[in-house]
């Protein structure tokens, strides 16, 4: 399992700083989660002002 950042992302960068394993990076003006590194901790969701990171189904 991993979190996925949806299109609501406004590229503020807050989640990148909160991720304990640095699984989030900026790509083409949006932020993305590296699913192979994500621990499913939810810290990114807690930091995001627009609720863009959500657990993958
Ligand atoms: Fe990083 Fe946790 Fe978000 Fe996964 S759920 S991207 S490990 S902050
Ligand atoms: Fe995008 Fe939310 Fe991360 Fe900001 S905190 S870069 S809006 S996913």
PDB file of C-alpha atoms and ligand atoms in Angstrom:
ATOM      1  CA  UNK A   1       0.000   0.000   0.000  1.00  0.00           C
ATOM      2  CA  UNK A   2       1.014   3.562  -0.576  1.00  0.00           C
ATOM      3  CA  UNK A   3      -0.456   7.021  -0.548  1.00  0.00           C
ATOM      4  CA  UNK A   4      -1.294   8.736  -3.806  1.00  0.00           C
ATOM      5  CA  UNK A   5      -1.418  12.507  -4.341  1.00  0.00           C
ATOM      6  CA  UNK A   6      -4.410  13.500  -6.427  1.00  0.00           C
ATOM      7  CA  UNK A   7      -4.965  16.441  -8.778  1.00  0.00           C
ATOM      8  CA  UNK A   8      -6.042  18.718  -5.919  1.00  0.00           C
ATOM      9  CA  UNK A   9      -2.328  19.202  -5.164  1.00  0.00           C
ATOM     10  CA  UNK A  10      -1.305  22.862  -5.341  1.00  0.00           C
ATOM     11  CA  UNK A  11       2.401  22.010  -5.132  1.00  0.00           C
ATOM     12  CA  UNK A  12       3.022  23.776  -1.829  1.00  0.00           C
ATOM     13  CA  UNK A  13       5.665  21.253  -0.796  1.00  0.00           C
ATOM     14  CA  UNK A  14       4.476  20.804   2.795  1.00  0.00           C
ATOM     15  CA  UNK A  15       4.144  17.044   2.471  1.00  0.00           C
ATOM     16  CA  UNK A  16       7.656  16.539   1.156  1.00  0.00           C
ATOM     17  CA  UNK A  17       9.125  17.912   4.379  1.00  0.00           C
ATOM     18  CA  UNK A  18       6.898  15.685   6.540  1.00  0.00           C
ATOM     19  CA  UNK A  19       7.609  12.357   4.885  1.00  0.00           C
ATOM     20  CA  UNK A  20       9.914  10.280   7.133  1.00  0.00           C
ATOM     21  CA  UNK A  21      11.375   8.325   4.244  1.00  0.00           C
ATOM     22  CA  UNK A  22      11.587  11.127   1.651  1.00  0.00           C
ATOM     23  CA  UNK A  23       9.209   9.292  -0.658  1.00  0.00           C
ATOM     24  CA  UNK A  24       7.658  12.507  -1.983  1.00  0.00           C
ATOM     25  CA  UNK A  25       9.194  14.604  -4.730  1.00  0.00           C
ATOM     26  CA  UNK A  26       8.154  17.333  -7.140  1.00  0.00           C
ATOM     27  CA  UNK A  27       7.536  16.297 -10.725  1.00  0.00           C
ATOM     28  CA  UNK A  28       6.269  18.572 -13.477  1.00  0.00           C
ATOM     29  CA  UNK A  29       4.673  21.030 -11.081  1.00  0.00           C
ATOM     30  CA  UNK A  30       2.924  18.412  -8.942  1.00  0.00           C
ATOM     31  CA  UNK A  31       4.088  16.316  -6.052  1.00  0.00           C
ATOM     32  CA  UNK A  32       4.188  12.543  -6.327  1.00  0.00           C
ATOM     33  CA  UNK A  33       4.673   9.613  -3.947  1.00  0.00           C
ATOM     34  CA  UNK A  34       7.181   6.902  -4.722  1.00  0.00           C
ATOM     35  CA  UNK A  35       5.026   3.876  -3.949  1.00  0.00           C
ATOM     36  CA  UNK A  36       8.053   1.647  -3.431  1.00  0.00           C
ATOM     37  CA  UNK A  37       9.273   3.836  -0.565  1.00  0.00           C
ATOM     38  CA  UNK A  38       5.983   4.904   1.045  1.00  0.00           C
ATOM     39  CA  UNK A  39       5.299   3.410   4.490  1.00  0.00           C
ATOM     40  CA  UNK A  40       1.610   4.324   4.489  1.00  0.00           C
ATOM     41  CA  UNK A  41       2.135   6.466   7.603  1.00  0.00           C
ATOM     42  CA  UNK A  42      -0.253   9.258   6.602  1.00  0.00           C
ATOM     43  CA  UNK A  43       2.010  12.134   7.644  1.00  0.00           C
ATOM     44  CA  UNK A  44       1.693  13.713   4.206  1.00  0.00           C
ATOM     45  CA  UNK A  45      -2.096  13.733   4.454  1.00  0.00           C
ATOM     46  CA  UNK A  46      -1.873  15.450   7.828  1.00  0.00           C
ATOM     47  CA  UNK A  47       0.380  18.166   6.428  1.00  0.00           C
ATOM     48  CA  UNK A  48      -1.569  18.867   3.251  1.00  0.00           C
ATOM     49  CA  UNK A  49      -3.837  21.967   3.185  1.00  0.00           C
ATOM     50  CA  UNK A  50      -6.072  20.542   0.464  1.00  0.00           C
ATOM     51  CA  UNK A  51      -6.331  16.846   1.349  1.00  0.00           C
ATOM     52  CA  UNK A  52      -4.588  15.692  -1.801  1.00  0.00           C
ATOM     53  CA  UNK A  53      -2.716  12.660  -0.400  1.00  0.00           C
ATOM     54  CA  UNK A  54      -4.978   9.663   0.150  1.00  0.00           C
ATOM     55  CA  UNK A  55      -4.443   5.935   0.677  1.00  0.00           C
ATOM     56  CA  UNK A  56      -4.393   3.955  -2.532  1.00  0.00           C
ATOM     57  CA  UNK A  57      -7.321   1.610  -2.861  1.00  0.00           C
TER      58      UNK A  57
HETATM   59 FE1  LIG B   1       5.659   9.530   3.143  1.00  0.00          FE
HETATM   60 FE2  LIG B   1       4.013   8.584   5.003  1.00  0.00          FE
HETATM   61 FE3  LIG B   1       3.030  10.014   2.990  1.00  0.00          FE
HETATM   62 FE4  LIG B   1       3.969   7.573   2.525  1.00  0.00          FE
HETATM   63  S1  LIG B   1       2.154   8.108   3.787  1.00  0.00           S
HETATM   64  S2  LIG B   1       4.394   9.394   1.296  1.00  0.00           S
HETATM   65  S3  LIG B   1       5.682   7.442   3.985  1.00  0.00           S
HETATM   66  S4  LIG B   1       4.432  10.751   4.592  1.00  0.00           S
HETATM   67 FE1  LIG B   2       0.462  18.999  -2.854  1.00  0.00          FE
HETATM   68 FE2  LIG B   2      -0.694  18.756  -0.457  1.00  0.00          FE
HETATM   69 FE3  LIG B   2       1.849  18.032  -0.796  1.00  0.00          FE
HETATM   70 FE4  LIG B   2       1.165  20.614  -0.809  1.00  0.00          FE
HETATM   71  S1  LIG B   2       1.037  19.214   0.933  1.00  0.00           S
HETATM   72  S2  LIG B   2       2.589  19.577  -2.272  1.00  0.00           S
HETATM   73  S3  LIG B   2      -0.850  20.532  -1.845  1.00  0.00           S
HETATM   74  S4  LIG B   2       0.043  17.090  -1.769  1.00  0.00           S
END
